[in-house]
Coordinates of C-alpha atoms in Angstrom, one line a residue:
Chain Y
M171 CA 29.9 31.3 -25.4
F172 CA 28.7 30.6 -28.9
F173 CA 30.4 27.3 -29.0
A174 CA 28.2 26.2 -26.1
L175 CA 25.0 27.4 -27.7
I176 CA 25.9 25.7 -30.9
G177 CA 26.7 22.5 -29.0
I178 CA 23.5 22.5 -27.1
V179 CA 21.5 23.0 -30.3
I180 CA 23.4 20.2 -32.0
G181 CA 22.9 17.9 -29.0
L182 CA 19.2 18.7 -28.9
V183 CA 18.8 17.8 -32.5
I184 CA 20.8 14.5 -32.1
G185 CA 18.9 13.7 -28.9
L186 CA 15.5 14.2 -30.6
V187 CA 16.5 12.3 -33.7
L188 CA 18.0 9.3 -31.8
P189 CA 15.3 7.0 -30.3
F190 CA 16.9 6.8 -26.8
T191 CA 14.8 7.3 -23.8
Y192 CA 14.9 6.3 -20.1
N193 CA 12.5 5.3 -17.4
A194 CA 10.1 8.1 -16.5
A195 CA 10.7 7.3 -12.8
Y196 CA 14.2 8.8 -13.0
S197 CA 13.0 12.0 -14.6
L198 CA 13.6 14.1 -11.4
Y199 CA 17.1 12.8 -11.0
I200 CA 18.0 13.5 -14.6
S201 CA 16.6 17.0 -14.5
V202 CA 18.8 17.8 -11.4
A203 CA 21.8 16.3 -13.2
I204 CA 21.1 18.5 -16.2
L205 CA 21.1 21.5 -14.0
A206 CA 24.5 20.5 -12.7
C207 CA 25.9 20.0 -16.2
L208 CA 24.5 23.3 -17.3
D209 CA 26.4 24.9 -14.4
S210 CA 29.6 23.2 -15.4
V211 CA 29.3 24.4 -19.0
F212 CA 28.8 28.0 -17.8
G213 CA 31.7 27.6 -15.5
G214 CA 33.8 26.3 -18.4
I215 CA 32.8 29.3 -20.6
K216 CA 33.7 31.7 -17.8
A217 CA 37.1 30.1 -17.2
N218 CA 37.7 30.1 -20.9
L219 CA 37.1 33.8 -21.1
E220 CA 39.4 34.3 -18.2
K221 CA 42.0 32.2 -19.9
K222 CA 42.1 29.9 -16.9
F223 CA 40.4 26.9 -18.5
D224 CA 41.6 23.4 -17.3
S225 CA 40.1 20.5 -19.2
S226 CA 40.5 18.0 -16.4
I227 CA 38.7 20.2 -13.9
F228 CA 36.0 20.9 -16.4
I229 CA 35.4 17.2 -17.3
S230 CA 35.5 16.0 -13.8
G231 CA 33.2 18.8 -12.7
F232 CA 30.8 18.0 -15.5
F233 CA 30.3 14.4 -14.6
G234 CA 31.0 14.6 -10.9
N235 CA 28.5 17.4 -10.3
A236 CA 25.8 15.6 -12.4
I237 CA 26.3 12.3 -10.5
L238 CA 26.4 13.9 -7.1
A239 CA 23.2 16.0 -7.8
A240 CA 21.3 12.9 -9.1
F241 CA 22.5 10.9 -6.1
L242 CA 21.5 13.6 -3.7
A243 CA 18.0 13.7 -5.3
Y244 CA 17.7 10.0 -5.0
I245 CA 18.9 9.9 -1.3
G246 CA 16.5 12.7 -0.5
D247 CA 13.7 10.8 -2.1
R248 CA 14.5 7.7 0.0
L249 CA 14.8 9.7 3.2
G250 CA 11.6 11.7 2.6
V251 CA 13.6 15.0 2.7
P252 CA 13.6 17.0 -0.6
L253 CA 17.4 17.1 -0.8
Y254 CA 17.3 18.0 -4.5
Y255 CA 16.6 21.6 -3.4
A256 CA 20.2 21.7 -2.3
A257 CA 21.4 20.9 -5.8
I258 CA 18.8 23.3 -7.3
F259 CA 19.8 26.2 -5.1
T260 CA 23.6 25.7 -5.4
F261 CA 23.8 25.1 -9.1
G262 CA 21.0 27.6 -9.9
G263 CA 22.8 30.3 -7.9
R264 CA 26.1 29.5 -9.4
L265 CA 24.6 29.6 -12.9
F266 CA 23.6 33.2 -12.4
E267 CA 26.9 34.1 -10.8
N268 CA 28.8 32.6 -13.7
F269 CA 26.5 34.3 -16.2
A270 CA 27.1 37.7 -14.4
S271 CA 30.9 37.2 -14.7
I272 CA 30.7 36.2 -18.3
R273 CA 28.6 39.3 -19.0
R274 CA 31.0 41.6 -17.2
I275 CA 34.1 40.1 -19.0
L276 CA 32.4 40.5 -22.4
L277 CA 31.2 44.0 -21.7
N278 CA 34.7 45.1 -20.4
K279 CA 36.3 43.6 -23.5
R280 CA 34.1 45.7 -25.8
K281 CA 34.7 48.8 -23.8
S282 CA 38.5 48.4 -23.9
E283 CA 38.2 47.6 -27.7
T284 CA 36.3 50.8 -28.3
K285 CA 38.9 52.7 -26.2
V286 CA 41.7 51.3 -28.2
E287 CA 39.9 52.4 -31.4
E288 CA 39.5 55.9 -30.1
Chain T
M106 CA 46.4 29.2 -31.6
N107 CA 46.0 25.7 -30.4
N108 CA 45.7 26.9 -26.8
V109 CA 42.8 29.1 -27.7
K110 CA 40.9 26.5 -29.7
K111 CA 41.1 23.5 -27.4
P112 CA 38.9 24.7 -24.5
S113 CA 36.2 25.8 -27.0
I114 CA 36.1 22.4 -28.6
I115 CA 35.9 20.7 -25.3
I116 CA 33.0 23.0 -24.3
L117 CA 31.4 22.3 -27.6
I118 CA 31.6 18.5 -27.1
F119 CA 30.2 18.6 -23.6
S120 CA 27.4 21.0 -24.7
I121 CA 26.4 18.4 -27.2
F122 CA 26.2 15.9 -24.3
L123 CA 24.1 18.3 -22.3
G124 CA 21.9 19.0 -25.3
M125 CA 21.3 15.3 -25.7
F126 CA 20.4 14.9 -22.0
M127 CA 18.0 17.8 -22.3
A128 CA 16.4 16.3 -25.4
G129 CA 15.8 13.1 -23.5
Q130 CA 14.1 15.1 -20.8
F131 CA 12.0 17.0 -23.3
K132 CA 10.9 13.7 -24.8
Q133 CA 9.5 12.6 -21.4
N134 CA 6.7 15.1 -21.8
T135 CA 6.2 15.2 -18.0
P136 CA 2.7 16.6 -17.7
T137 CA 3.1 18.2 -14.3
I138 CA 5.6 20.6 -13.0
A139 CA 5.6 18.8 -9.6
P140 CA 8.5 16.3 -9.4
V141 CA 7.4 12.7 -10.0
T142 CA 8.9 10.7 -7.1
L143 CA 9.1 7.0 -6.8
R144 CA 6.7 7.2 -3.8
S145 CA 4.0 8.9 -5.8
I146 CA 4.3 6.3 -8.5
Q147 CA 3.9 3.6 -5.9
T148 CA 0.8 5.4 -4.6
T149 CA -0.7 5.6 -8.0
K150 CA 0.1 1.9 -8.6
D151 CA -1.7 1.0 -5.4
N152 CA -4.7 3.0 -6.4
I153 CA -4.9 1.2 -9.8
D154 CA -4.6 -2.2 -8.0
T155 CA -7.5 -1.3 -5.7
L156 CA -9.6 -0.2 -8.6
N157 CA -8.8 -3.4 -10.5
K158 CA -9.9 -5.4 -7.5
E159 CA -13.1 -3.5 -7.4
I160 CA -13.8 -4.2 -11.0
E161 CA -13.1 -7.9 -10.5
D162 CA -15.6 -8.0 -7.6
L163 CA -18.2 -6.2 -9.6
N164 CA -17.7 -8.7 -12.5
A165 CA -18.2 -11.5 -10.0
L166 CA -21.4 -9.9 -8.8
L167 CA -22.6 -9.4 -12.4
K168 CA -22.1 -13.1 -13.0
E169 CA -24.0 -14.1 -9.9
K170 CA -26.9 -11.8 -10.9
E171 CA -26.9 -13.3 -14.4
E172 CA -27.2 -16.8 -12.9
Q173 CA -30.1 -15.6 -10.8
L174 CA -31.7 -14.2 -13.9
N175 CA -31.2 -17.5 -15.7
V176 CA -33.0 -19.3 -12.9
L177 CA -35.9 -16.8 -13.1
E178 CA -36.1 -17.2 -16.9
S179 CA -36.2 -21.0 -16.6
I180 CA -39.1 -20.6 -14.1
A181 CA -40.9 -18.3 -16.5
S182 CA -40.5 -20.7 -19.4
G183 CA -41.8 -23.5 -17.2
D184 CA -38.6 -25.6 -17.0
E185 CA -38.4 -25.4 -13.2
N186 CA -41.0 -25.3 -10.6
I187 CA -41.1 -22.1 -8.6
I188 CA -41.8 -24.0 -5.4
D189 CA -38.6 -26.0 -5.7
V190 CA -36.5 -23.0 -6.4
L191 CA -38.0 -21.1 -3.4
N192 CA -37.5 -24.2 -1.2
D193 CA -33.8 -24.3 -2.2
E194 CA -33.4 -20.7 -1.3
L195 CA -35.2 -21.2 2.0
E196 CA -32.8 -24.0 2.9
K197 CA -29.9 -21.8 2.0
Y198 CA -31.0 -18.9 4.1
K199 CA -31.9 -21.1 7.0
N200 CA -28.4 -22.5 6.9
L201 CA -26.9 -19.1 6.8
A202 CA -29.0 -17.8 9.7
G203 CA -28.2 -20.9 11.8
F204 CA -31.6 -22.5 11.8
E205 CA -30.3 -25.8 10.4
E206 CA -28.1 -28.4 12.0
V207 CA -24.8 -28.5 10.3
E208 CA -21.8 -30.8 10.3
G209 CA -18.3 -30.6 9.0
P210 CA -14.6 -30.5 10.0
G211 CA -13.6 -28.2 12.9
V212 CA -12.4 -28.0 16.4
I213 CA -13.8 -28.7 19.9
I214 CA -12.5 -26.5 22.7
T215 CA -13.1 -27.5 26.3
M216 CA -12.7 -24.9 29.0
Q217 CA -12.6 -25.5 32.7
D218 CA -12.0 -23.3 35.7
N219 CA -8.6 -23.5 37.4
M220 CA -9.1 -26.2 39.9
A221 CA -5.6 -25.9 41.6
E222 CA -5.9 -25.0 45.2
G223 CA -4.3 -21.7 45.9
P224 CA -3.7 -20.2 49.3
F225 CA -6.9 -19.1 51.0
G226 CA -7.8 -15.5 50.2
E227 CA -6.2 -15.4 46.9
N228 CA -8.3 -13.6 44.2
F229 CA -10.7 -16.4 42.9
N230 CA -11.8 -14.1 40.1
S231 CA -8.9 -15.0 37.9
D232 CA -9.5 -18.7 38.4
V233 CA -13.0 -18.8 36.9
I234 CA -14.1 -18.5 33.3
H235 CA -16.0 -15.2 32.7
D236 CA -18.5 -14.3 30.0
I237 CA -15.9 -12.1 28.4
D238 CA -13.4 -14.9 28.1
V239 CA -15.9 -17.0 26.1
L240 CA -16.9 -14.0 24.1
R241 CA -13.4 -13.2 23.1
I242 CA -12.6 -16.8 22.2
I243 CA -15.6 -16.9 20.0
N244 CA -14.5 -13.6 18.4
D245 CA -11.1 -15.1 17.7
L246 CA -12.8 -18.1 16.1
R247 CA -14.9 -15.8 13.9
C248 CA -11.7 -14.0 12.9
A249 CA -10.4 -17.4 11.8
E250 CA -13.4 -17.8 9.5
A251 CA -15.5 -20.2 11.6
E252 CA -18.8 -20.9 9.8
A253 CA -20.8 -22.2 12.7
I254 CA -20.2 -22.0 16.5
S255 CA -22.0 -23.5 19.5
V256 CA -21.4 -23.3 23.2
N257 CA -22.6 -26.2 25.3
G258 CA -25.1 -27.0 22.5
Q259 CA -26.3 -23.5 22.1
R260 CA -25.9 -22.3 18.6
I261 CA -24.3 -18.8 18.5
L262 CA -26.3 -16.6 16.1
S263 CA -25.8 -13.1 15.0
M264 CA -28.3 -12.1 17.7
S265 CA -26.9 -14.3 20.5
E266 CA -25.9 -12.7 23.8
I267 CA -23.2 -14.0 26.1
K268 CA -23.8 -12.6 29.5
C269 CA -22.5 -13.0 33.0
G270 CA -24.8 -14.8 35.4
G271 CA -22.7 -15.2 38.5
P272 CA -21.1 -18.6 38.5
I273 CA -22.7 -19.4 35.1
I274 CA -23.0 -17.7 31.8
R275 CA -26.1 -17.0 29.8
V276 CA -26.3 -17.7 26.1
N277 CA -29.5 -17.4 24.1
G278 CA -31.3 -16.9 27.4
K279 CA -30.1 -20.3 28.7
S280 CA -27.8 -20.8 31.7
L281 CA -24.7 -22.7 31.0
G282 CA -22.1 -23.9 33.5
T283 CA -18.6 -25.2 33.3
P284 CA -17.1 -27.0 31.6
F285 CA -17.7 -25.0 28.5
V286 CA -17.5 -26.9 25.2
I287 CA -17.2 -24.6 22.3
K288 CA -17.6 -26.3 18.9
A289 CA -16.7 -24.5 15.7
I290 CA -16.8 -25.6 12.1
G291 CA -14.3 -24.2 9.7
N292 CA -10.8 -24.7 8.5
P293 CA -9.3 -26.7 11.5
K294 CA -5.8 -25.4 11.0
L295 CA -7.0 -21.8 11.1
L296 CA -9.3 -22.4 14.1
S297 CA -6.6 -24.2 16.1
A298 CA -4.2 -21.4 15.3
A299 CA -6.7 -18.9 16.7
I300 CA -6.6 -20.7 20.0
N301 CA -3.1 -22.0 20.3
A302 CA -0.9 -19.4 18.7
P303 CA 1.1 -17.3 21.1
N304 CA -0.4 -13.9 21.9
T305 CA -4.0 -15.0 21.3
Y306 CA -6.4 -14.4 24.1
A307 CA -6.8 -18.1 24.7
Y308 CA -3.1 -18.5 25.0
A309 CA -3.0 -15.8 27.7
L310 CA -5.9 -17.4 29.6
K311 CA -4.1 -20.8 29.5
H312 CA -0.7 -19.6 30.5
I313 CA -1.3 -16.6 32.8
D314 CA -4.6 -17.4 34.5
Q315 CA -3.9 -21.2 34.4
I316 CA -7.4 -21.9 33.0
Y317 CA -7.8 -25.4 31.5
I318 CA -8.3 -25.1 27.8
E319 CA -8.1 -28.2 25.6
L320 CA -8.5 -28.2 21.8
T321 CA -9.2 -31.2 19.7
T322 CA -9.5 -31.2 15.9
E323 CA -12.1 -33.4 14.4
D324 CA -13.2 -34.3 10.9
N325 CA -16.9 -34.4 11.6
I326 CA -18.6 -32.2 14.1
R327 CA -22.3 -31.7 14.5
I328 CA -23.5 -28.3 15.5
P329 CA -27.2 -28.1 16.4
A330 CA -29.7 -25.6 15.0
Y331 CA -30.9 -22.7 17.0
N332 CA -33.9 -24.1 18.9
G333 CA -35.6 -21.0 20.1
K334 CA -37.2 -18.4 18.0
F335 CA -37.0 -14.7 17.6
N336 CA -39.1 -12.2 15.8
F337 CA -38.2 -8.7 15.0
K338 CA -40.4 -6.2 16.8
Y339 CA -38.8 -3.0 15.7
A340 CA -36.6 -3.6 12.7
K341 CA -38.7 -3.6 9.5
P342 CA -37.2 -4.6 6.2
L343 CA -36.8 -1.7 3.8
K344 CA -38.6 -2.5 0.5
E345 CA -36.4 -2.4 -2.6
G346 CA -36.8 0.9 -4.4
D347 CA -37.7 2.9 -1.3

């Protein structure tokens, strides 16, 4: 959990310091891809806490979801159907689910720890 | 130990990636919450192009007005005679209105009724040339940027009527019969395309109604001036500043 937060902060600092930008036209696609990445990171944290973490699943999900989400947004733009909503709803919903699981696992851990102490 | 650490480090690395992407997005500083799509960018681009075109037109107008001002200034300083300037303008406006004989490159179109003998009782209406046929051909010529048009020697003005008069047609109040000779001055290529190209009105007349239409391109056509006169009874010019 904290590793992820630290990583995001480091990444933000690096990204703001480095002078790399991209065409503003792709802003929408990148933002949907970021949502997918965020979902992957949350999923990774959850799996880590459940001791079921598999690095290949995590890495493929990180890139695969991002590319698929961006591609979906692009196709939707071409077809005139806002398909990026699909990505937003799926990944947004999963983000909250993952966060709920993480919360529960952490809270249960604390409870069991206090019980042991008693 | 190693098993516990490894996932955390992978998550750390990918979080750094994610943070970098997010930083890139923050740097975009997108002013609106609404997603900017390629289409909306295209629309904005078109708008800008239209505005630029307008600015260009206005600049051209400004230049024209400046030239006029120069002429007026030279009159005021006595370099040019006002009568000469006014005569020049009169010539120009007469030419524009069609009160001057003009010559130039263009096309001559000859139209004749369908003379083929059909079986008796067949509808003769489709064999003769109607006012509307001439009118639509003239409209096609105007679309092709014809500058001066005449039908059988009658100059077509902005006020000219083309009206059915039984076996004849009436133009400028004069009766004209077949064959109709339409002369037009303009870009000969454009004008002949307006008559000969498939799917034009003349093409349909020629191939469906079997009406004789012949087009010749010439380097020098004379088109007479309008020889009648008209006065406006009702339309009064609006004074500038009213």
